[in-house]
PDB file of C-alpha atoms in Angstrom:
ATOM      1  CA  UNK A   1       0.000   0.000   0.000  1.00  0.00           C
ATOM      2  CA  UNK A   2       1.281   3.475  -0.856  1.00  0.00           C
ATOM      3  CA  UNK A   3       2.408   5.593   2.113  1.00  0.00           C
ATOM      4  CA  UNK A   4      -0.398   8.106   1.542  1.00  0.00           C
ATOM      5  CA  UNK A   5      -2.973   5.318   1.655  1.00  0.00           C
ATOM      6  CA  UNK A   6      -1.326   3.804   4.726  1.00  0.00           C
ATOM      7  CA  UNK A   7      -1.515   7.166   6.481  1.00  0.00           C
ATOM      8  CA  UNK A   8      -5.157   7.628   5.509  1.00  0.00           C
ATOM      9  CA  UNK A   9      -6.067   4.098   6.632  1.00  0.00           C
ATOM     10  CA  UNK A  10      -4.422   4.739   9.992  1.00  0.00           C
ATOM     11  CA  UNK A  11      -6.208   8.077  10.401  1.00  0.00           C
ATOM     12  CA  UNK A  12      -9.609   6.577   9.579  1.00  0.00           C
ATOM     13  CA  UNK A  13      -9.022   3.616  11.893  1.00  0.00           C
ATOM     14  CA  UNK A  14      -8.006   5.849  14.776  1.00  0.00           C
ATOM     15  CA  UNK A  15     -11.058   8.048  14.174  1.00  0.00           C
ATOM     16  CA  UNK A  16     -13.348   5.004  14.169  1.00  0.00           C
ATOM     17  CA  UNK A  17     -14.519   5.682  10.607  1.00  0.00           C
ATOM     18  CA  UNK A  18     -15.351   2.822   8.229  1.00  0.00           C
ATOM     19  CA  UNK A  19     -13.675   2.476   4.848  1.00  0.00           C
ATOM     20  CA  UNK A  20     -13.051  -0.008   2.055  1.00  0.00           C
ATOM     21  CA  UNK A  21      -9.638  -0.877   0.652  1.00  0.00           C
ATOM     22  CA  UNK A  22     -10.009  -1.838  -3.021  1.00  0.00           C
ATOM     23  CA  UNK A  23      -7.085  -3.652  -4.649  1.00  0.00           C
ATOM     24  CA  UNK A  24      -6.741  -4.658  -8.298  1.00  0.00           C
ATOM     25  CA  UNK A  25      -5.486  -8.261  -8.294  1.00  0.00           C
ATOM     26  CA  UNK A  26      -5.847  -9.218 -11.970  1.00  0.00           C
ATOM     27  CA  UNK A  27      -6.641  -7.550 -15.266  1.00  0.00           C
ATOM     28  CA  UNK A  28      -7.139  -8.360 -18.899  1.00  0.00           C
ATOM     29  CA  UNK A  29      -5.940  -5.562 -21.158  1.00  0.00           C
ATOM     30  CA  UNK A  30      -6.802  -2.941 -22.091  1.00  0.00           C
ATOM     31  CA  UNK A  31      -7.314  -1.416 -18.637  1.00  0.00           C
ATOM     32  CA  UNK A  32      -5.938   1.764 -17.109  1.00  0.00           C
ATOM     33  CA  UNK A  33      -5.438   0.097 -13.707  1.00  0.00           C
ATOM     34  CA  UNK A  34      -2.972  -2.746 -13.262  1.00  0.00           C
ATOM     35  CA  UNK A  35      -2.557  -5.415 -10.540  1.00  0.00           C
ATOM     36  CA  UNK A  36      -1.443  -3.823  -7.297  1.00  0.00           C
ATOM     37  CA  UNK A  37      -3.358  -0.580  -7.878  1.00  0.00           C
ATOM     38  CA  UNK A  38      -5.261   0.435  -4.738  1.00  0.00           C
ATOM     39  CA  UNK A  39      -7.787   2.953  -3.488  1.00  0.00           C
ATOM     40  CA  UNK A  40      -9.585   3.743  -0.236  1.00  0.00           C
ATOM     41  CA  UNK A  41     -13.317   4.488  -0.417  1.00  0.00           C
ATOM     42  CA  UNK A  42     -14.991   6.195   2.529  1.00  0.00           C
ATOM     43  CA  UNK A  43     -18.610   6.007   3.637  1.00  0.00           C
ATOM     44  CA  UNK A  44     -19.557   9.203   1.792  1.00  0.00           C
ATOM     45  CA  UNK A  45     -18.109   7.895  -1.495  1.00  0.00           C
ATOM     46  CA  UNK A  46     -14.860   9.859  -1.340  1.00  0.00           C
ATOM     47  CA  UNK A  47     -12.148   7.867  -3.090  1.00  0.00           C
ATOM     48  CA  UNK A  48      -8.373   8.220  -2.641  1.00  0.00           C
ATOM     49  CA  UNK A  49      -6.111   6.278  -4.969  1.00  0.00           C
ATOM     50  CA  UNK A  50      -6.684   4.660  -8.353  1.00  0.00           C
ATOM     51  CA  UNK A  51      -8.406   1.424  -9.398  1.00  0.00           C
ATOM     52  CA  UNK A  52      -9.621   2.433 -12.859  1.00  0.00           C
ATOM     53  CA  UNK A  53     -11.236   5.174 -14.882  1.00  0.00           C
ATOM     54  CA  UNK A  54     -14.790   6.281 -15.542  1.00  0.00           C
ATOM     55  CA  UNK A  55     -16.039   2.772 -16.338  1.00  0.00           C
ATOM     56  CA  UNK A  56     -14.639   1.161 -13.182  1.00  0.00           C
ATOM     57  CA  UNK A  57     -14.609   3.829 -10.488  1.00  0.00           C
ATOM     58  CA  UNK A  58     -18.403   4.392 -10.134  1.00  0.00           C
ATOM     59  CA  UNK A  59     -19.030   0.664  -9.619  1.00  0.00           C
ATOM     60  CA  UNK A  60     -16.222   0.381  -7.068  1.00  0.00           C
ATOM     61  CA  UNK A  61     -17.570   3.362  -5.130  1.00  0.00           C
ATOM     62  CA  UNK A  62     -21.141   2.075  -5.199  1.00  0.00           C
ATOM     63  CA  UNK A  63     -20.093  -1.426  -4.106  1.00  0.00           C
ATOM     64  CA  UNK A  64     -17.912  -0.016  -1.334  1.00  0.00           C
ATOM     65  CA  UNK A  65     -20.768   2.098  -0.006  1.00  0.00           C
ATOM     66  CA  UNK A  66     -23.106  -0.894  -0.175  1.00  0.00           C
ATOM     67  CA  UNK A  67     -20.844  -3.182   1.852  1.00  0.00           C
ATOM     68  CA  UNK A  68     -20.184  -0.431   4.410  1.00  0.00           C
ATOM     69  CA  UNK A  69     -23.925   0.099   4.737  1.00  0.00           C
ATOM     70  CA  UNK A  70     -24.954  -3.568   4.850  1.00  0.00           C
ATOM     71  CA  UNK A  71     -21.872  -5.090   6.431  1.00  0.00           C
ATOM     72  CA  UNK A  72     -20.171  -8.202   5.154  1.00  0.00           C
ATOM     73  CA  UNK A  73     -16.918  -9.984   4.493  1.00  0.00           C
ATOM     74  CA  UNK A  74     -14.281  -9.175   1.846  1.00  0.00           C
ATOM     75  CA  UNK A  75     -15.165 -10.378  -1.638  1.00  0.00           C
ATOM     76  CA  UNK A  76     -14.034 -10.252  -5.242  1.00  0.00           C
ATOM     77  CA  UNK A  77     -15.545  -7.746  -7.675  1.00  0.00           C
ATOM     78  CA  UNK A  78     -15.208  -8.488 -11.386  1.00  0.00           C
ATOM     79  CA  UNK A  79     -15.752  -5.756 -13.943  1.00  0.00           C
ATOM     80  CA  UNK A  80     -16.252  -7.291 -17.363  1.00  0.00           C
ATOM     81  CA  UNK A  81     -16.399 -10.877 -18.593  1.00  0.00           C
ATOM     82  CA  UNK A  82     -13.518 -12.961 -19.888  1.00  0.00           C
ATOM     83  CA  UNK A  83     -12.844 -16.499 -21.079  1.00  0.00           C
ATOM     84  CA  UNK A  84      -9.236 -16.129 -19.988  1.00  0.00           C
ATOM     85  CA  UNK A  85      -9.702 -15.162 -16.348  1.00  0.00           C
ATOM     86  CA  UNK A  86      -9.564 -17.636 -13.496  1.00  0.00           C
ATOM     87  CA  UNK A  87     -13.077 -18.680 -12.519  1.00  0.00           C
ATOM     88  CA  UNK A  88     -13.834 -18.135  -8.833  1.00  0.00           C
ATOM     89  CA  UNK A  89     -16.827 -18.612  -6.586  1.00  0.00           C
ATOM     90  CA  UNK A  90     -18.462 -15.816  -4.603  1.00  0.00           C
ATOM     91  CA  UNK A  91     -17.738 -13.119  -7.160  1.00  0.00           C
ATOM     92  CA  UNK A  92     -19.944 -10.123  -7.818  1.00  0.00           C
ATOM     93  CA  UNK A  93     -19.855  -9.487 -11.567  1.00  0.00           C
ATOM     94  CA  UNK A  94     -20.667  -6.264 -13.378  1.00  0.00           C
ATOM     95  CA  UNK A  95     -20.452  -5.679 -17.131  1.00  0.00           C
ATOM     96  CA  UNK A  96     -17.677  -3.525 -18.550  1.00  0.00           C
ATOM     97  CA  UNK A  97     -19.305  -1.636 -21.408  1.00  0.00           C
ATOM     98  CA  UNK A  98     -16.634   0.928 -22.161  1.00  0.00           C
ATOM     99  CA  UNK A  99     -15.549   0.854 -25.785  1.00  0.00           C
ATOM    100  CA  UNK A 100     -11.984  -0.003 -24.750  1.00  0.00           C
ATOM    101  CA  UNK A 101     -13.156  -3.234 -23.135  1.00  0.00           C
ATOM    102  CA  UNK A 102     -10.908  -4.996 -20.642  1.00  0.00           C
ATOM    103  CA  UNK A 103     -11.554  -6.925 -17.427  1.00  0.00           C
ATOM    104  CA  UNK A 104     -10.655  -6.083 -13.827  1.00  0.00           C
ATOM    105  CA  UNK A 105     -10.716  -8.260 -10.718  1.00  0.00           C
ATOM    106  CA  UNK A 106     -10.797  -6.050  -7.635  1.00  0.00           C
ATOM    107  CA  UNK A 107     -10.592  -7.288  -4.041  1.00  0.00           C
ATOM    108  CA  UNK A 108     -13.079  -5.345  -1.892  1.00  0.00           C
ATOM    109  CA  UNK A 109     -11.950  -5.311   1.739  1.00  0.00           C
ATOM    110  CA  UNK A 110     -14.224  -3.507   4.221  1.00  0.00           C
ATOM    111  CA  UNK A 111     -12.694  -2.093   7.401  1.00  0.00           C
ATOM    112  CA  UNK A 112     -15.403  -1.444   9.973  1.00  0.00           C
ATOM    113  CA  UNK A 113     -14.966   0.006  13.466  1.00  0.00           C
ATOM    114  CA  UNK A 114     -15.381  -2.452  16.307  1.00  0.00           C
ATOM    115  CA  UNK A 115     -19.100  -2.766  17.132  1.00  0.00           C
ATOM    116  CA  UNK A 116     -20.076  -0.756  20.191  1.00  0.00           C
ATOM    117  CA  UNK A 117     -21.671  -2.489  23.195  1.00  0.00           C
ATOM    118  CA  UNK A 118     -23.229  -0.179  25.783  1.00  0.00           C
ATOM    119  CA  UNK A 119     -23.886  -1.828  29.138  1.00  0.00           C
ATOM    120  CA  UNK A 120     -26.457  -0.059  31.319  1.00  0.00           C
ATOM    121  CA  UNK A 121     -26.694  -1.008  34.973  1.00  0.00           C
ATOM    122  CA  UNK A 122     -24.576  -2.612  37.641  1.00  0.00           C
ATOM    123  CA  UNK A 123     -25.064  -6.367  37.984  1.00  0.00           C
ATOM    124  CA  UNK A 124     -23.104  -9.642  37.797  1.00  0.00           C
ATOM    125  CA  UNK A 125     -24.241 -10.144  34.188  1.00  0.00           C
ATOM    126  CA  UNK A 126     -22.913  -6.682  33.278  1.00  0.00           C
ATOM    127  CA  UNK A 127     -19.622  -7.525  34.959  1.00  0.00           C
ATOM    128  CA  UNK A 128     -19.347 -10.808  33.033  1.00  0.00           C
ATOM    129  CA  UNK A 129     -20.160  -9.097  29.734  1.00  0.00           C
ATOM    130  CA  UNK A 130     -17.492  -6.484  30.395  1.00  0.00           C
ATOM    131  CA  UNK A 131     -14.918  -9.262  30.569  1.00  0.00           C
ATOM    132  CA  UNK A 132     -16.144 -11.504  27.741  1.00  0.00           C
ATOM    133  CA  UNK A 133     -17.293  -9.053  25.044  1.00  0.00           C
ATOM    134  CA  UNK A 134     -13.824  -7.787  24.168  1.00  0.00           C
ATOM    135  CA  UNK A 135     -12.855 -11.304  23.051  1.00  0.00           C
ATOM    136  CA  UNK A 136     -15.431 -10.929  20.254  1.00  0.00           C
ATOM    137  CA  UNK A 137     -13.987  -7.504  19.400  1.00  0.00           C
ATOM    138  CA  UNK A 138     -16.797  -5.407  20.876  1.00  0.00           C
ATOM    139  CA  UNK A 139     -15.899  -1.929  22.074  1.00  0.00           C
ATOM    140  CA  UNK A 140     -17.466  -2.002  25.542  1.00  0.00           C
ATOM    141  CA  UNK A 141     -18.702   1.083  27.392  1.00  0.00           C
ATOM    142  CA  UNK A 142     -20.350   0.992  30.807  1.00  0.00           C
ATOM    143  CA  UNK A 143     -23.230   3.421  31.366  1.00  0.00           C
ATOM    144  CA  UNK A 144     -24.144   3.256  35.075  1.00  0.00           C
ATOM    145  CA  UNK A 145     -27.247   5.404  34.661  1.00  0.00           C
ATOM    146  CA  UNK A 146     -30.107   5.668  32.186  1.00  0.00           C
ATOM    147  CA  UNK A 147     -28.785   8.744  30.401  1.00  0.00           C
ATOM    148  CA  UNK A 148     -27.641   7.849  26.869  1.00  0.00           C
ATOM    149  CA  UNK A 149     -27.115  11.496  25.982  1.00  0.00           C
ATOM    150  CA  UNK A 150     -23.553  11.207  27.208  1.00  0.00           C
ATOM    151  CA  UNK A 151     -22.599   8.586  24.600  1.00  0.00           C
ATOM    152  CA  UNK A 152     -22.777   8.338  20.822  1.00  0.00           C
ATOM    153  CA  UNK A 153     -25.261   5.722  19.587  1.00  0.00           C
ATOM    154  CA  UNK A 154     -25.495   4.642  15.949  1.00  0.00           C
ATOM    155  CA  UNK A 155     -26.551   1.723  13.743  1.00  0.00           C
ATOM    156  CA  UNK A 156     -23.520  -0.284  14.856  1.00  0.00           C
ATOM    157  CA  UNK A 157     -24.343   0.050  18.552  1.00  0.00           C
ATOM    158  CA  UNK A 158     -25.841  -2.602  20.807  1.00  0.00           C
ATOM    159  CA  UNK A 159     -27.403  -1.730  24.166  1.00  0.00           C
ATOM    160  CA  UNK A 160     -27.903  -4.154  27.041  1.00  0.00           C
ATOM    161  CA  UNK A 161     -29.979  -3.072  30.050  1.00  0.00           C
ATOM    162  CA  UNK A 162     -29.556  -4.934  33.355  1.00  0.00           C
ATOM    163  CA  UNK A 163     -30.373  -2.662  36.296  1.00  0.00           C
ATOM    164  CA  UNK A 164     -32.243  -5.155  38.508  1.00  0.00           C
ATOM    165  CA  UNK A 165     -35.398  -3.047  38.161  1.00  0.00           C
ATOM    166  CA  UNK A 166     -33.836   0.190  39.368  1.00  0.00           C
ATOM    167  CA  UNK A 167     -34.324   2.162  36.140  1.00  0.00           C
ATOM    168  CA  UNK A 168     -35.028  -0.416  33.411  1.00  0.00           C
ATOM    169  CA  UNK A 169     -37.964   1.562  32.023  1.00  0.00           C
ATOM    170  CA  UNK A 170     -36.083   4.850  31.618  1.00  0.00           C
ATOM    171  CA  UNK A 171     -33.093   3.148  30.037  1.00  0.00           C
ATOM    172  CA  UNK A 172     -35.207   1.078  27.642  1.00  0.00           C
ATOM    173  CA  UNK A 173     -37.244   4.093  26.521  1.00  0.00           C
ATOM    174  CA  UNK A 174     -34.096   5.973  25.524  1.00  0.00           C
ATOM    175  CA  UNK A 175     -32.504   2.920  23.950  1.00  0.00           C
ATOM    176  CA  UNK A 176     -35.533   2.027  21.831  1.00  0.00           C
ATOM    177  CA  UNK A 177     -35.818   5.597  20.564  1.00  0.00           C
ATOM    178  CA  UNK A 178     -32.203   5.420  19.389  1.00  0.00           C
ATOM    179  CA  UNK A 179     -30.802   3.962  16.162  1.00  0.00           C
ATOM    180  CA  UNK A 180     -29.065   1.077  17.945  1.00  0.00           C
ATOM    181  CA  UNK A 181     -29.043  -2.214  16.044  1.00  0.00           C
ATOM    182  CA  UNK A 182     -29.799  -4.202  19.199  1.00  0.00           C
ATOM    183  CA  UNK A 183     -31.558  -3.429  22.474  1.00  0.00           C
ATOM    184  CA  UNK A 184     -31.708  -6.179  25.093  1.00  0.00           C
ATOM    185  CA  UNK A 185     -32.840  -6.468  28.679  1.00  0.00           C
ATOM    186  CA  UNK A 186     -31.934  -8.937  31.418  1.00  0.00           C
ATOM    187  CA  UNK A 187     -34.976  -9.814  33.513  1.00  0.00           C
ATOM    188  CA  UNK A 188     -37.760 -12.325  34.100  1.00  0.00           C
ATOM    189  CA  UNK A 189     -40.661 -12.727  31.662  1.00  0.00           C
ATOM    190  CA  UNK A 190     -42.967 -11.043  34.189  1.00  0.00           C
ATOM    191  CA  UNK A 191     -40.587  -8.091  34.591  1.00  0.00           C
ATOM    192  CA  UNK A 192     -40.255  -7.784  30.812  1.00  0.00           C
ATOM    193  CA  UNK A 193     -44.058  -7.702  30.400  1.00  0.00           C
ATOM    194  CA  UNK A 194     -44.313  -4.875  32.950  1.00  0.00           C
ATOM    195  CA  UNK A 195     -41.660  -2.888  31.090  1.00  0.00           C
ATOM    196  CA  UNK A 196     -43.417  -3.362  27.754  1.00  0.00           C
ATOM    197  CA  UNK A 197     -46.656  -1.997  29.202  1.00  0.00           C
ATOM    198  CA  UNK A 198     -44.782   1.003  30.564  1.00  0.00           C
ATOM    199  CA  UNK A 199     -43.212   1.636  27.155  1.00  0.00           C
ATOM    200  CA  UNK A 200     -46.630   1.559  25.475  1.00  0.00           C
ATOM    201  CA  UNK A 201     -47.830   4.127  27.967  1.00  0.00           C
ATOM    202  CA  UNK A 202     -44.803   6.278  27.190  1.00  0.00           C
ATOM    203  CA  UNK A 203     -45.831   6.624  23.561  1.00  0.00           C
ATOM    204  CA  UNK A 204     -43.488   4.147  21.913  1.00  0.00           C
ATOM    205  CA  UNK A 205     -44.928   2.424  18.865  1.00  0.00           C
ATOM    206  CA  UNK A 206     -45.401  -1.323  18.664  1.00  0.00           C
ATOM    207  CA  UNK A 207     -42.651  -1.418  16.053  1.00  0.00           C
ATOM    208  CA  UNK A 208     -40.231   0.239  18.469  1.00  0.00           C
ATOM    209  CA  UNK A 209     -41.218  -2.070  21.325  1.00  0.00           C
ATOM    210  CA  UNK A 210     -40.854  -5.107  19.060  1.00  0.00           C
ATOM    211  CA  UNK A 211     -37.144  -4.272  18.709  1.00  0.00           C
ATOM    212  CA  UNK A 212     -36.612  -5.234  22.352  1.00  0.00           C
ATOM    213  CA  UNK A 213     -34.815  -8.549  22.885  1.00  0.00           C
ATOM    214  CA  UNK A 214     -36.077  -9.656  26.270  1.00  0.00           C
ATOM    215  CA  UNK A 215     -35.204 -11.663  28.160  1.00  0.00           C
ATOM    216  CA  UNK A 216     -31.911 -11.068  26.367  1.00  0.00           C
ATOM    217  CA  UNK A 217     -29.846 -13.947  25.057  1.00  0.00           C
ATOM    218  CA  UNK A 218     -30.358 -17.187  23.164  1.00  0.00           C
ATOM    219  CA  UNK A 219     -32.044 -20.006  25.049  1.00  0.00           C
ATOM    220  CA  UNK A 220     -29.115 -22.253  25.957  1.00  0.00           C
ATOM    221  CA  UNK A 221     -30.272 -23.085  29.473  1.00  0.00           C
ATOM    222  CA  UNK A 222     -27.970 -20.477  31.014  1.00  0.00           C
ATOM    223  CA  UNK A 223     -28.095 -20.076  34.796  1.00  0.00           C
ATOM    224  CA  UNK A 224     -24.956 -18.355  36.075  1.00  0.00           C
ATOM    225  CA  UNK A 225     -24.146 -14.719  35.239  1.00  0.00           C
ATOM    226  CA  UNK A 226     -21.290 -15.895  33.026  1.00  0.00           C
ATOM    227  CA  UNK A 227     -23.556 -18.309  31.128  1.00  0.00           C
ATOM    228  CA  UNK A 228     -26.198 -15.621  30.689  1.00  0.00           C
ATOM    229  CA  UNK A 229     -23.502 -13.274  29.381  1.00  0.00           C
ATOM    230  CA  UNK A 230     -22.398 -15.969  26.920  1.00  0.00           C
ATOM    231  CA  UNK A 231     -25.999 -16.409  25.691  1.00  0.00           C
ATOM    232  CA  UNK A 232     -26.313 -12.654  25.164  1.00  0.00           C
ATOM    233  CA  UNK A 233     -23.057 -12.520  23.218  1.00  0.00           C
ATOM    234  CA  UNK A 234     -24.295 -15.388  21.045  1.00  0.00           C
ATOM    235  CA  UNK A 235     -27.426 -13.370  20.298  1.00  0.00           C
ATOM    236  CA  UNK A 236     -25.333 -10.284  19.494  1.00  0.00           C
ATOM    237  CA  UNK A 237     -23.251 -12.301  17.033  1.00  0.00           C
ATOM    238  CA  UNK A 238     -26.452 -13.667  15.484  1.00  0.00           C
ATOM    239  CA  UNK A 239     -27.803 -10.134  15.009  1.00  0.00           C
ATOM    240  CA  UNK A 240     -24.487  -8.913  13.601  1.00  0.00           C
ATOM    241  CA  UNK A 241     -24.200 -11.781  11.108  1.00  0.00           C
ATOM    242  CA  UNK A 242     -27.876 -12.098  10.174  1.00  0.00           C
ATOM    243  CA  UNK A 243     -28.364 -11.870   6.418  1.00  0.00           C
ATOM    244  CA  UNK A 244     -24.647 -12.274   5.675  1.00  0.00           C
ATOM    245  CA  UNK A 245     -23.814 -15.603   4.068  1.00  0.00           C
ATOM    246  CA  UNK A 246     -20.343 -16.567   2.961  1.00  0.00           C
ATOM    247  CA  UNK A 247     -21.920 -19.089   0.591  1.00  0.00           C
ATOM    248  CA  UNK A 248     -24.082 -16.542  -1.199  1.00  0.00           C
ATOM    249  CA  UNK A 249     -23.734 -17.185  -4.945  1.00  0.00           C
ATOM    250  CA  UNK A 250     -22.128 -14.756  -7.318  1.00  0.00           C
ATOM    251  CA  UNK A 251     -24.375 -11.907  -8.329  1.00  0.00           C
ATOM    252  CA  UNK A 252     -24.579 -10.550 -11.838  1.00  0.00           C
ATOM    253  CA  UNK A 253     -26.348  -7.225 -11.354  1.00  0.00           C
ATOM    254  CA  UNK A 254     -28.439  -5.732 -14.113  1.00  0.00           C
ATOM    255  CA  UNK A 255     -29.567  -2.155 -14.485  1.00  0.00           C
ATOM    256  CA  UNK A 256     -31.030  -0.699 -11.317  1.00  0.00           C
ATOM    257  CA  UNK A 257     -34.059   1.544 -11.068  1.00  0.00           C
ATOM    258  CA  UNK A 258     -33.829   4.180 -13.759  1.00  0.00           C
ATOM    259  CA  UNK A 259     -33.813   7.799 -12.637  1.00  0.00           C
ATOM    260  CA  UNK A 260     -36.104   9.951 -14.722  1.00  0.00           C
ATOM    261  CA  UNK A 261     -36.279  13.677 -15.313  1.00  0.00           C
ATOM    262  CA  UNK A 262     -38.650  13.972 -12.355  1.00  0.00           C
ATOM    263  CA  UNK A 263     -35.875  12.750 -10.069  1.00  0.00           C
ATOM    264  CA  UNK A 264     -33.134  15.144 -11.096  1.00  0.00           C
ATOM    265  CA  UNK A 265     -32.942  16.357  -7.503  1.00  0.00           C
ATOM    266  CA  UNK A 266     -31.087  13.118  -6.710  1.00  0.00           C
ATOM    267  CA  UNK A 267     -28.249  14.456  -8.931  1.00  0.00           C
ATOM    268  CA  UNK A 268     -27.287  10.957 -10.108  1.00  0.00           C
ATOM    269  CA  UNK A 269     -28.915   8.581 -12.560  1.00  0.00           C
ATOM    270  CA  UNK A 270     -28.238   4.912 -13.196  1.00  0.00           C
ATOM    271  CA  UNK A 271     -27.138   3.828 -16.649  1.00  0.00           C
ATOM    272  CA  UNK A 272     -29.903   1.343 -17.640  1.00  0.00           C
ATOM    273  CA  UNK A 273     -27.426  -0.738 -19.651  1.00  0.00           C
ATOM    274  CA  UNK A 274     -24.495  -1.269 -17.276  1.00  0.00           C
ATOM    275  CA  UNK A 275     -25.833  -0.016 -13.942  1.00  0.00           C
ATOM    276  CA  UNK A 276     -23.163   2.626 -13.417  1.00  0.00           C
ATOM    277  CA  UNK A 277     -23.843   5.933 -11.671  1.00  0.00           C
ATOM    278  CA  UNK A 278     -23.955   8.950 -13.980  1.00  0.00           C
ATOM    279  CA  UNK A 279     -23.847  12.575 -12.865  1.00  0.00           C
ATOM    280  CA  UNK A 280     -26.959  14.113 -14.422  1.00  0.00           C
ATOM    281  CA  UNK A 281     -25.605  17.662 -14.531  1.00  0.00           C
ATOM    282  CA  UNK A 282     -22.480  16.675 -16.458  1.00  0.00           C
ATOM    283  CA  UNK A 283     -23.754  13.669 -18.415  1.00  0.00           C
ATOM    284  CA  UNK A 284     -22.493  13.779 -22.014  1.00  0.00           C
ATOM    285  CA  UNK A 285     -24.617  10.893 -23.243  1.00  0.00           C
ATOM    286  CA  UNK A 286     -28.358  10.997 -22.829  1.00  0.00           C
ATOM    287  CA  UNK A 287     -31.554  10.153 -24.656  1.00  0.00           C
ATOM    288  CA  UNK A 288     -35.310  10.279 -24.194  1.00  0.00           C
ATOM    289  CA  UNK A 289     -37.745   7.400 -24.534  1.00  0.00           C
ATOM    290  CA  UNK A 290     -41.441   7.084 -23.713  1.00  0.00           C
ATOM    291  CA  UNK A 291     -41.454  10.517 -22.083  1.00  0.00           C
ATOM    292  CA  UNK A 292     -38.478   9.865 -19.815  1.00  0.00           C
ATOM    293  CA  UNK A 293     -34.827  10.909 -19.846  1.00  0.00           C
ATOM    294  CA  UNK A 294     -32.013   8.372 -19.605  1.00  0.00           C
ATOM    295  CA  UNK A 295     -28.309   8.956 -18.961  1.00  0.00           C
ATOM    296  CA  UNK A 296     -25.314   6.830 -19.960  1.00  0.00           C
ATOM    297  CA  UNK A 297     -21.674   6.491 -18.973  1.00  0.00           C
ATOM    298  CA  UNK A 298     -20.449   6.156 -22.556  1.00  0.00           C
ATOM    299  CA  UNK A 299     -21.618   6.192 -26.204  1.00  0.00           C
ATOM    300  CA  UNK A 300     -21.643   2.377 -26.335  1.00  0.00           C
ATOM    301  CA  UNK A 301     -24.306   2.129 -23.625  1.00  0.00           C
ATOM    302  CA  UNK A 302     -26.382   4.836 -25.277  1.00  0.00           C
ATOM    303  CA  UNK A 303     -26.187   3.045 -28.635  1.00  0.00           C
ATOM    304  CA  UNK A 304     -27.180  -0.324 -27.125  1.00  0.00           C
ATOM    305  CA  UNK A 305     -30.135   1.238 -25.339  1.00  0.00           C
ATOM    306  CA  UNK A 306     -31.399   3.080 -28.405  1.00  0.00           C
ATOM    307  CA  UNK A 307     -31.276  -0.107 -30.461  1.00  0.00           C
ATOM    308  CA  UNK A 308     -33.629  -1.960 -28.099  1.00  0.00           C
ATOM    309  CA  UNK A 309     -34.968   0.088 -25.156  1.00  0.00           C
ATOM    310  CA  UNK A 310     -37.536  -2.543 -24.187  1.00  0.00           C
ATOM    311  CA  UNK A 311     -34.787  -5.094 -23.585  1.00  0.00           C
ATOM    312  CA  UNK A 312     -33.465  -3.041 -20.694  1.00  0.00           C
ATOM    313  CA  UNK A 313     -36.905  -2.374 -19.265  1.00  0.00           C
ATOM    314  CA  UNK A 314     -37.445  -6.130 -19.112  1.00  0.00           C
ATOM    315  CA  UNK A 315     -34.024  -6.743 -17.546  1.00  0.00           C
ATOM    316  CA  UNK A 316     -34.671  -4.039 -14.988  1.00  0.00           C
ATOM    317  CA  UNK A 317     -37.876  -5.747 -13.831  1.00  0.00           C
ATOM    318  CA  UNK A 318     -36.363  -9.198 -13.304  1.00  0.00           C
TER     319      UNK A 318
END
């Protein structure tokens, strides 16, 4: 990795900001990027480095933002199709429609901050979680009171409430109004039912209350505080990994939803042929069909679309 990219990666890691490291590992000429070329893509789409030109970069940025948003493991991104490339499983494949052609294999490596675990209360289960959670790479913070205003909560946060009835209700109300990915409570079924009734009376919606995992933890027959902590950590891992499958087959994306002239406020359109993002304000290749405007990354895509527009409408609806 180039020194500038190493410095940026270190800065982002220290700041707790997610990013993707994209590395070209194979190419079939002609391509502007060669094996070893690298770039860092941040959550807002800012890219530093070089992994290809106008046909490759938009797809890399969009894929990087997707994996940062959805979470997931590193994977291989192929731009273009080739009979000469090594065939691999678990590859996301996008067409390369630039007139120059070429094929790129790019390794997409997400770097996400350690998931945050906020522990509210003072109990043996909280103490056990404080010791065990770091083994699973959680960033643990202890909040002895119900006030979450003193900490930063986001979609990567998990909150566990175990106050022995001292201020469960106050803590749960704040937690369930937050954007935390997980909210759990340690307590008996009867105690949990009382808290749910309180939350309804506090104006929380049924959808918000349904987010509560209570009693927290997977049912493994846990009895001791340490066993209960282990069951809660198992549930946290389940929530973190839900929907992510290492065996998910390779995806060959087709054109995404087409942006029309009524959606110019979004600033970007999707090329209906190759699926690449196109800046509407600066798009050089555009056409109109059936009362709508379409934008393209290159003349080849525009020509293919104009030859058979209905073909891409059908593909888009599959």
